XYZ file of C-alpha atoms in Angstrom:
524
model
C -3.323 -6.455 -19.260
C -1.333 -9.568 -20.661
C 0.404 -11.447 -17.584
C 1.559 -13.542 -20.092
C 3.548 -10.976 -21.603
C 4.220 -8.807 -19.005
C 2.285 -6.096 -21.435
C 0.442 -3.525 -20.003
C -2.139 -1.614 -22.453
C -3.216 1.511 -21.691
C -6.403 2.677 -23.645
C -9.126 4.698 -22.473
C -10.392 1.581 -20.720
C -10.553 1.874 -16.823
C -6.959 0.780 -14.995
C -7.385 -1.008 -11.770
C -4.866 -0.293 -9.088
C -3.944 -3.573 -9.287
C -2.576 -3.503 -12.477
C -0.778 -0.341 -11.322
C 0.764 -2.064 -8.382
C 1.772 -5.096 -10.423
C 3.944 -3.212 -12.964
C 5.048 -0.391 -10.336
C 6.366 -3.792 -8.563
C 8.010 -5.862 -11.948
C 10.651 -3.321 -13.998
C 9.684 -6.408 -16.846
C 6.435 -5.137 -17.336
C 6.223 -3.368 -20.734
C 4.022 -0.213 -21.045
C 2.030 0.882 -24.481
C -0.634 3.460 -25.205
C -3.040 2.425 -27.440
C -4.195 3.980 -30.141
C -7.651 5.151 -28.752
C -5.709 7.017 -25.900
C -3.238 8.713 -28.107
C -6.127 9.742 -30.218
C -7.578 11.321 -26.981
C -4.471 12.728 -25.541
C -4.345 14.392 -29.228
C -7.742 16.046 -28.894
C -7.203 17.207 -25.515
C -3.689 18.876 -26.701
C -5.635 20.775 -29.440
C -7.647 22.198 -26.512
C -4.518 23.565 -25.084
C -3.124 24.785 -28.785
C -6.614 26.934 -29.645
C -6.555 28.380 -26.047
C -2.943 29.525 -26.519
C -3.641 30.758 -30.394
C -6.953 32.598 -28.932
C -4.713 34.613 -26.525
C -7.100 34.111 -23.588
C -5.457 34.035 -20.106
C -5.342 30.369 -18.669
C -4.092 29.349 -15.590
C -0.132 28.088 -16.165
C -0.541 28.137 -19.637
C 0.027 32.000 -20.165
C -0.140 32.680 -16.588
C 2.329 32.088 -13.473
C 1.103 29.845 -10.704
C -0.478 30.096 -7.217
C -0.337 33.769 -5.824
C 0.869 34.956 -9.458
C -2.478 33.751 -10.544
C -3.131 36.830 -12.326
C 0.425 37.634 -14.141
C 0.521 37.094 -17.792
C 3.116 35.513 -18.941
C 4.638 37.178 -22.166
C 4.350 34.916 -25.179
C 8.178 34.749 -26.078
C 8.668 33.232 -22.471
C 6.299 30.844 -22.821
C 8.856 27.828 -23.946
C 11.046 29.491 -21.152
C 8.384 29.214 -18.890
C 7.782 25.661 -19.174
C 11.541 24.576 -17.589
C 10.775 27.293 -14.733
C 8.201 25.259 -14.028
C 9.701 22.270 -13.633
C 12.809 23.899 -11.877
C 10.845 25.956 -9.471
C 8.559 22.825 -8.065
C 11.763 19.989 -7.590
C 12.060 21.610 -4.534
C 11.815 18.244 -2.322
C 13.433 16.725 0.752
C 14.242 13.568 2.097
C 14.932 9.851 1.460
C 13.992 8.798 -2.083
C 11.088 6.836 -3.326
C 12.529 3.049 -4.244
C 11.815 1.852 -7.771
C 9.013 0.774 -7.201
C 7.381 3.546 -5.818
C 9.049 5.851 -8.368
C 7.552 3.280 -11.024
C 3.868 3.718 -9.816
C 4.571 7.679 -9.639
C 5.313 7.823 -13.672
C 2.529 4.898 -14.166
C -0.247 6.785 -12.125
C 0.997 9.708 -14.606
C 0.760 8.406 -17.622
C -2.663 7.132 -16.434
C -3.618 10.344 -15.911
C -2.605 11.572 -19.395
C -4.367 8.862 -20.999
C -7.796 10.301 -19.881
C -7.987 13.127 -22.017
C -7.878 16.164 -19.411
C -3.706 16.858 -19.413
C -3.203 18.519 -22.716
C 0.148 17.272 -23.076
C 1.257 16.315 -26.380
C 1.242 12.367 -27.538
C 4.903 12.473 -27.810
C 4.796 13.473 -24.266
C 3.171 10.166 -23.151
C 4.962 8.389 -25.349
C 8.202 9.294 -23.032
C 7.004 8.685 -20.059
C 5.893 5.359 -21.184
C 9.420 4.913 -22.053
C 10.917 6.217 -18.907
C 9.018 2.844 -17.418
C 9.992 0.253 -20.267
C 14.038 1.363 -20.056
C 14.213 1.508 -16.581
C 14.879 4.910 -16.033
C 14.225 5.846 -12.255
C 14.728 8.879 -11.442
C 15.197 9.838 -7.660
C 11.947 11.543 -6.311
C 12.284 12.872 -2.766
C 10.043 11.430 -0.328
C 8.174 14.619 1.134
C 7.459 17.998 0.115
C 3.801 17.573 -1.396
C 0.879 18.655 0.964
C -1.861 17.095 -1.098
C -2.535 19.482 -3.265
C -1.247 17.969 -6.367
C 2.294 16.641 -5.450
C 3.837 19.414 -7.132
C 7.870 18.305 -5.984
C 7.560 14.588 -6.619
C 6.130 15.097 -9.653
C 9.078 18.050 -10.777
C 10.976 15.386 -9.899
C 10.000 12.954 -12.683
C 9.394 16.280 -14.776
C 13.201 17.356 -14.077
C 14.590 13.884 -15.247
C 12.622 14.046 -18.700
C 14.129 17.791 -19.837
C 17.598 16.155 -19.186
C 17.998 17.651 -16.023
C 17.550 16.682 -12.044
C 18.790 13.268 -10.442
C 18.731 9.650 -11.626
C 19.643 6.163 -9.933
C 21.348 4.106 -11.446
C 21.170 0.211 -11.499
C 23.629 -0.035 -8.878
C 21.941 2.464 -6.915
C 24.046 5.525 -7.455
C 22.863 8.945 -7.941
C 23.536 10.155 -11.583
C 22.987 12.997 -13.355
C 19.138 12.802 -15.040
C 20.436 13.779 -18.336
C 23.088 10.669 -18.337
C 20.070 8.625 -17.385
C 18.147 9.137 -20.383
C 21.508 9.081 -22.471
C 21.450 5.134 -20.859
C 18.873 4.641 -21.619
C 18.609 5.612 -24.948
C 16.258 8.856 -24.894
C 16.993 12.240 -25.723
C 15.357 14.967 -23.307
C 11.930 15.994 -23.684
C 11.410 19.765 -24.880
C 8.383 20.857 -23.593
C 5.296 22.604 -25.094
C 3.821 25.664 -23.769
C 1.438 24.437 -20.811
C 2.727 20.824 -20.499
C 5.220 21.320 -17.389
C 2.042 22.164 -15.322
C 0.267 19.357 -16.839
C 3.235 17.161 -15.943
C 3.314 18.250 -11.750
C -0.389 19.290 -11.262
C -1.065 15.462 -10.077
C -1.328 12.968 -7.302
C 0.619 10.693 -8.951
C 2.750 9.701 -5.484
C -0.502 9.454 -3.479
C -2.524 7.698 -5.926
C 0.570 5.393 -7.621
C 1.928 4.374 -4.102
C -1.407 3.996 -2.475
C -2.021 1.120 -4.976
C 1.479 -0.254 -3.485
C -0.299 0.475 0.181
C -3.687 -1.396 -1.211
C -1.469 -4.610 -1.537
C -0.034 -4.552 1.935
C -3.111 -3.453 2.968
C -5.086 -6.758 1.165
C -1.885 -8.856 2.643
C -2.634 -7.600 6.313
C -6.139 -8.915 5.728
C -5.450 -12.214 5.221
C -2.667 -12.061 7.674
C -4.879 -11.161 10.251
C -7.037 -13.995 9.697
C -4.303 -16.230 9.790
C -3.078 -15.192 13.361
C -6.535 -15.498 14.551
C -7.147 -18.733 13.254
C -3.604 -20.269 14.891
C -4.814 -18.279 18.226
C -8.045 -20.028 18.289
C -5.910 -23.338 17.718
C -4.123 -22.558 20.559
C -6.654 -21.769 23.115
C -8.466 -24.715 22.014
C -5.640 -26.765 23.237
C -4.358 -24.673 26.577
C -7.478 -23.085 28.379
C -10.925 -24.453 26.708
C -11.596 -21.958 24.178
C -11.832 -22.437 20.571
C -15.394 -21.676 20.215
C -16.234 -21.400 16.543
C -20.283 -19.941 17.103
C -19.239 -17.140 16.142
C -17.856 -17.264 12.568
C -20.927 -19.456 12.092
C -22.750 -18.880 8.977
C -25.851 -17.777 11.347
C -24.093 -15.202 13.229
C -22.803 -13.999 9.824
C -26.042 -13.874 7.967
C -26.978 -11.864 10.665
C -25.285 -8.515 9.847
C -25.383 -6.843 6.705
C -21.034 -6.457 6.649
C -19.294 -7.959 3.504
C -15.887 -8.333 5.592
C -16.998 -9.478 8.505
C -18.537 -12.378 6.333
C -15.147 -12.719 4.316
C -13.463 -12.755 7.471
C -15.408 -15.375 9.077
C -15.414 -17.244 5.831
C -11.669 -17.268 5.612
C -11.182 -18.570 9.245
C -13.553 -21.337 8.935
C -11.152 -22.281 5.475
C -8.530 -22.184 7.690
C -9.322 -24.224 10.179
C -11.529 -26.715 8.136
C -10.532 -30.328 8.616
C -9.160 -30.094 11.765
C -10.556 -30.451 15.674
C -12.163 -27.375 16.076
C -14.686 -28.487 14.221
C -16.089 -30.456 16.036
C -18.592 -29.480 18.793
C -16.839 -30.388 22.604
C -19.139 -30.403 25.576
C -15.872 -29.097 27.430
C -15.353 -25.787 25.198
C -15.780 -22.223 26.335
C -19.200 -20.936 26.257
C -18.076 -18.302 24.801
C -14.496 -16.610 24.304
C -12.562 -13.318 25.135
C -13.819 -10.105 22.655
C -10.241 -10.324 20.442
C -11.722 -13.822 19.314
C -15.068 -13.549 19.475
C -15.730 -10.196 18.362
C -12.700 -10.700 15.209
C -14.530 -10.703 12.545
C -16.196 -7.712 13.211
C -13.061 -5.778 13.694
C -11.342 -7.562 10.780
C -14.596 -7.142 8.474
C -14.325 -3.513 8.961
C -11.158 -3.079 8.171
C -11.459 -5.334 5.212
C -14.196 -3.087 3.927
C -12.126 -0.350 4.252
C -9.878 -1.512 2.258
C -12.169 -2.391 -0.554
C -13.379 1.220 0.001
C -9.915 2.442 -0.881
C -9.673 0.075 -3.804
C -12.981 2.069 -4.961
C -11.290 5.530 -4.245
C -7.965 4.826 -6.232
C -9.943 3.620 -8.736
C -11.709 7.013 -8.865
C -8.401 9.177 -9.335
C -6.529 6.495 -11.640
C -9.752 6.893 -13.878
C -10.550 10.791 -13.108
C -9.498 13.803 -14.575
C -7.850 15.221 -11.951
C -5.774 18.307 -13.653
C -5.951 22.001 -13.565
C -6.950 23.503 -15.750
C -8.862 20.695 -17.372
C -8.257 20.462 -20.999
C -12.230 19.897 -21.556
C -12.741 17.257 -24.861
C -15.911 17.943 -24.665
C -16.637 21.363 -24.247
C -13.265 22.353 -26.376
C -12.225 24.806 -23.243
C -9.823 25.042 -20.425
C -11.668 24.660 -17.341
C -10.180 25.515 -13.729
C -11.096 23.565 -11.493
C -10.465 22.055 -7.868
C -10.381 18.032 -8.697
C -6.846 17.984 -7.703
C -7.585 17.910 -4.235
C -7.691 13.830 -3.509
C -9.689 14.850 0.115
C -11.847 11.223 -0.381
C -8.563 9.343 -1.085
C -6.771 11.345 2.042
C -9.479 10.387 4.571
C -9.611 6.837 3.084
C -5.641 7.214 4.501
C -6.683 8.176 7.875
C -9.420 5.499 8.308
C -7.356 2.727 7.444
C -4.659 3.510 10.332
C -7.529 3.637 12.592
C -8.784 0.253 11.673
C -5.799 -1.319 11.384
C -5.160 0.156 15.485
C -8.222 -1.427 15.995
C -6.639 -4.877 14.550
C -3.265 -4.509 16.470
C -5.777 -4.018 19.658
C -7.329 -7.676 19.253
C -4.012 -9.358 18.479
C -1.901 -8.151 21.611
C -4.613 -9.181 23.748
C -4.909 -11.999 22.024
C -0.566 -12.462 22.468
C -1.422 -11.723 26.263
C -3.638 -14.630 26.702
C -1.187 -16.834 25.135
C 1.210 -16.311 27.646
C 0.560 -18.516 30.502
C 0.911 -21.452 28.480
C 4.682 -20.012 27.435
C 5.338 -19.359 31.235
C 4.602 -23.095 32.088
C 6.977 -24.704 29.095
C 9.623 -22.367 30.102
C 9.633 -23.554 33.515
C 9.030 -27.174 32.133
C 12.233 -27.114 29.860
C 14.424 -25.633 33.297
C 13.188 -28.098 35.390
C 14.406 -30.804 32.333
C 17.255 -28.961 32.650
C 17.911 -28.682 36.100
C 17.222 -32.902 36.410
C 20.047 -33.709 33.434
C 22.863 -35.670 33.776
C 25.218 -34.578 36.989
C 21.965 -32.659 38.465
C 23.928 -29.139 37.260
C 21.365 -28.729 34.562
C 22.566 -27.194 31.080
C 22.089 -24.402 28.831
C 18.651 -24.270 28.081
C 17.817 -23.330 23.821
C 14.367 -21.386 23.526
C 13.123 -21.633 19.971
C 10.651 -18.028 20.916
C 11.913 -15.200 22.161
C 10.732 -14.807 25.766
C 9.255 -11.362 25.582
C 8.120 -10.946 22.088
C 4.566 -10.041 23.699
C 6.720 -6.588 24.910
C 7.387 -5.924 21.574
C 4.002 -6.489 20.642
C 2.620 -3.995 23.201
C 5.801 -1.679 21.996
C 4.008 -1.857 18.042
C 0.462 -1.119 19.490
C 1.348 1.955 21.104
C 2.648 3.060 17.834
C -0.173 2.161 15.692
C -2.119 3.747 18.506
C 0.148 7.032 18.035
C -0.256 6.477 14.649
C -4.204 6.773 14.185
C -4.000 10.139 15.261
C -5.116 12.323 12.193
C -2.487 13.375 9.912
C -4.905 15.984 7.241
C -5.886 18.516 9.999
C -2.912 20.403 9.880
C -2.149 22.236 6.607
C -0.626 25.139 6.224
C -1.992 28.270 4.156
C 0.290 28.714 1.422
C 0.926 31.194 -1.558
C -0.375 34.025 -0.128
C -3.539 32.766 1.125
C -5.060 31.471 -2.378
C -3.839 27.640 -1.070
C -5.732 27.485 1.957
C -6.378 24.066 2.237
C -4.821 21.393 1.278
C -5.617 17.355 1.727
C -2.351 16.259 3.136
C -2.856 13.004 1.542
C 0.441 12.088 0.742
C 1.462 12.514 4.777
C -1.573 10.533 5.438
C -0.153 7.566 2.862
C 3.332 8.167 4.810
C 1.457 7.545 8.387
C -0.429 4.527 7.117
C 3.118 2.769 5.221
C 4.330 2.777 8.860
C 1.496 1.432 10.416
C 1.264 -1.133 7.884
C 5.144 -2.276 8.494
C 3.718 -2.368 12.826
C 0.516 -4.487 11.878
C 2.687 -6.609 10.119
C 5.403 -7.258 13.047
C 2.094 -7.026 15.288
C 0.263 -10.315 13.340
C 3.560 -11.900 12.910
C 4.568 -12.291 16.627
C 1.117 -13.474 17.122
C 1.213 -16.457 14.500
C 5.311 -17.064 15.746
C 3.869 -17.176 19.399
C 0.728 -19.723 18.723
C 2.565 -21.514 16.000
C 5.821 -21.968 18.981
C 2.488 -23.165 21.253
C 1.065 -25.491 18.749
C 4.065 -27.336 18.130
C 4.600 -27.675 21.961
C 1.356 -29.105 22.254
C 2.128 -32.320 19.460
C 0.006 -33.577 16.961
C -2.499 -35.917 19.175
C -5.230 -33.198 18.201
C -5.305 -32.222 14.604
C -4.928 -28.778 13.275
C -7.132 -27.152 10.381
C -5.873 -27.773 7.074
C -5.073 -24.448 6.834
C -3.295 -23.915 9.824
C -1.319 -27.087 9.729
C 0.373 -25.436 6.614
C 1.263 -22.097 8.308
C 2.573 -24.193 11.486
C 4.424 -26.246 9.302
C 5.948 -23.433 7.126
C 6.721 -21.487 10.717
C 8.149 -24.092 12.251
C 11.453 -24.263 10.412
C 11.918 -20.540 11.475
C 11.537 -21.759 14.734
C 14.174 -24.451 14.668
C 16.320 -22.146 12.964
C 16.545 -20.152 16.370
C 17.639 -16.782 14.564
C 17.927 -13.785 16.596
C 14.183 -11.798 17.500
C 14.776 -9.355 14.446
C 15.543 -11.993 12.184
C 12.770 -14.181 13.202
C 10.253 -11.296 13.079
C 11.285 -10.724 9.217
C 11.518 -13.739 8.067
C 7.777 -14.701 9.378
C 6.360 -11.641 7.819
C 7.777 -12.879 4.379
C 6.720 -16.270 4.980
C 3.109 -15.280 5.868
C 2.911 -13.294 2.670
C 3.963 -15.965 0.651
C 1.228 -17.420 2.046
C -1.473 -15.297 1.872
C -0.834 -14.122 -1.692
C -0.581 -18.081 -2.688
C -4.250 -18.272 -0.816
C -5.379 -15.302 -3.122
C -4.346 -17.174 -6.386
C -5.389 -19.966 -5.329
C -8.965 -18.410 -5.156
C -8.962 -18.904 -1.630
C -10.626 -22.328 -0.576
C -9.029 -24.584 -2.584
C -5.035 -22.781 -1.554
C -5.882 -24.568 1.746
């Protein structure tokens, strides 16, 4: 990739999901094939061409799909064939994907295509590299895939590129797909015989927006640190804890876990420089589980999430379709490797862990209450002694009972760790049964990302409103001086709970994507 340039270059080269999620996220990114992965996705559409010329029944290439299995299609309905296809699998419901979710959808595509296992034509992948570099979106309902390829997303795209289905616009109006290519300055795509399978037999939505989830999800790990680190702060300075044993480099040498050590690591950044470091004879022997115990919790989740940086990496750079066209072997090859069940449970984990996160930071909220309950009483009592003894209005910068909402988000992440995969249906006549469910899995964990991310910011509002309380006699971390400052104009802005919420989570990511290119120590 060329950041410079905003130029991505797709050889046959692994992609990172990074790279995915970065032009999925910026419409200025320009997308080109290479010539080494149009000289693949040549030889893999001659496998497709001497199957058909051999007259050998293959699988959606001279065949109908699922139950149908067996039924030859004709050869003078192939062509015919190919827009059934398409028509017969946009069959999905619900809100639409927003750009850049439809984005990684046609880039996880084109990915896929650029292995060598698709069989679609060059031109093919030429057009769906274009769909990306003229902006053409077209609207892809949310659900209707069960993780067995996600068939109706994927007819969406499919639908848009023959000239037919739904488009948005730039101001957000549905249009017509064939006026969106007319736009944008493409003619619709005719399809060859076995390329509309090749185009929906994917998990382009699971695998394109769970590189979109892997960013929140890398986000919520620093995030998480961050909270803790102002927490610590803040018990430091109200009840006598603070104790920093455990994120020693002993204690972390000590156990084999790569994020627990990154955890640790990125706390002791945080608070470097300020009076925590230094050893008091007054501190807490030791503190409460949701401190001492964080990096644990937060190391597993962190290596979770490296886990599913592994896993998309897998299906970005896999040949997931079926049938394969097989380079190699010069055959079509059925096959199974549509079925992203490592990806799916990579889904499920990652709620679980990031329950286990939401767990340590509304205890952690809890214990920072008492200290709230004695300023609020402080500023009445200021109140009640002004001028003329009636007291006046008194201006909270925090939300009283922020900690309620807190406890309202962990009972959903709680609700929201429960599995998602177990419950697939049998479908087409018994030959689908079993399916991964990943893409309800990815649906489950995008909402318990968006409750970690309230969660974590009501804990850095609520120690952050306690820090400033508490004045500057003791001095904070270098790190968490900057998130206190950067906080406390929210605060002093006094905007309604809602407002507050939002505007922290933005602020925090701001500042825990500036710590990542930064290469951590030195953003502090």
């Amino acid at each position: 990739m060329t950041e410079d340039s905003r130029t991505l270059v797709i050889g046959t080269s692994h992609v990172h999901p990074r790279e995915v999620a970065l032009v999925a996220l910026d419409p200025l990114f320009h997308v080109e094939l290479n010539h080494d992965a149009l000289t693949l996705i040549g030889r893999s559409r001659e496998v497709v061409e001497r199957a058909a010329a051999s007259g050998q029944r293959v699988y959606g290439l001279n065949t109908l799909l699922g139950s149908g299995r067996d039924t030859v299609v004709e050869e003078k309905a192939v062509l015919a064939y190919q827009v059934q296809v398409v028509r017969y699998h946009n069959s999905g419901v619900g809100e639409y994907l927003d750009r850049s979710s439809a984005r990684a959808v046609i880039l996880a595509r084109l990915v896929g295509f650029s292995r060598g296992g698709s069989g679609v034509r060059p031109e093919t992948a030429r057009f769906y590299a274009e769909l990306l570099n003229r902006g053409v979106f077209p609207a892809i309902p949310r659900e209707g895939s069960v993780g067995s390829s996600d068939l109706t997303q994927l007819a969406a795209v499919a639908a848009v590129a023959i000239g037919e289905g739904t488009a948005i616009d730039a101001a957000g109006t549905l249009v017509p797909g064939a006026k969106a290519l007319a736009d944008a300055g493409l003619q619709p795509l005719t399809l060859a015989p076995g390329e509309a399978l090749a185009l929906v037999s994917a998990n382009a939505y699971s695998v394109g927006s769970g590189t979109l989830a892997l960013v929140r999800l890398q986000q919520v790990a620093g995030l998480a640190d961050v909270a803790l680190s102002l927490s610590l702060e803040t018990i430091a300075r109200y009840d006598g804890g603070g104790n920093l044993s455990p994120f020693s480099a002993a204690i972390q040498a000590a156990k084999a876990v790569d994020g627990q050590r990154k955890s640790a690591a990125a706390v002791r950044r945080l608070l470097s420089g300020g009076w925590l470091e230094d050893v008091r004879p007054e501190v807490s022997v030791q503190d409460a589980l949701s401190f001492r115990a964080a990096p644990q919790t937060h190391g597993a989740f962190r290596s979770l999430v490296s886990q599913l940086g592994l896993a998309l990496e897998v299906e970005l750079n896999g040949r997931g379709d079926n049938p394969l066209a097989d380079v190699e072997s010069g055959l079509m090859v059925s096959g199974g490797n549509f079925q992203p069940m490592q990806l799916a449970l990579f889904f499920e984990g990652l709620r679980l862990a990031l329950a286990h996160v939401g767990i340590s930071s509304e205890r952690r909220i809890a214990k920072l209450y008492p200290p709230q309950r004695a300023i609020r009483a402080k500023h009445l009592q200021a109140a009640a002694d002004g001028p003329g003894g009636e007291g006046g209005l008194v201006e909270e910068e925090l939300p009283g009972l922020l900690w309620y909402s807190a406890a309202g988000l962990l009972a959903e992440l709680k609700f929201l760790a429960a599995p998602a995969t177990l419950g697939a249906p049998t479908l087409s006549a018994d030959v689908e049964d079993h399916s991964s469910l990943a893409p309800l899995a990815l649906q489950q964990l995008e909402k318990s990302l968006d409750a970690a991310e309230k969660l974590l910011a009501i804990e850095a509002l609520t120690a952050s409103f306690l820090l400033l309380e508490a004045g500057a006699a003791k001095p904070l971390g270098k790190g968490t001086a900057a998130v206190v400052g950067r906080l406390a104009d929210l605060l002093a802005d006094r905007p309604s709970a809602p407002q507050l919420v939002e505007r922290a989570r933005s602020e925090l990511r701001e500042l825990v994507d500036s710590v990542e290119s930064q290469e951590g120590e030195k953003a502090w």
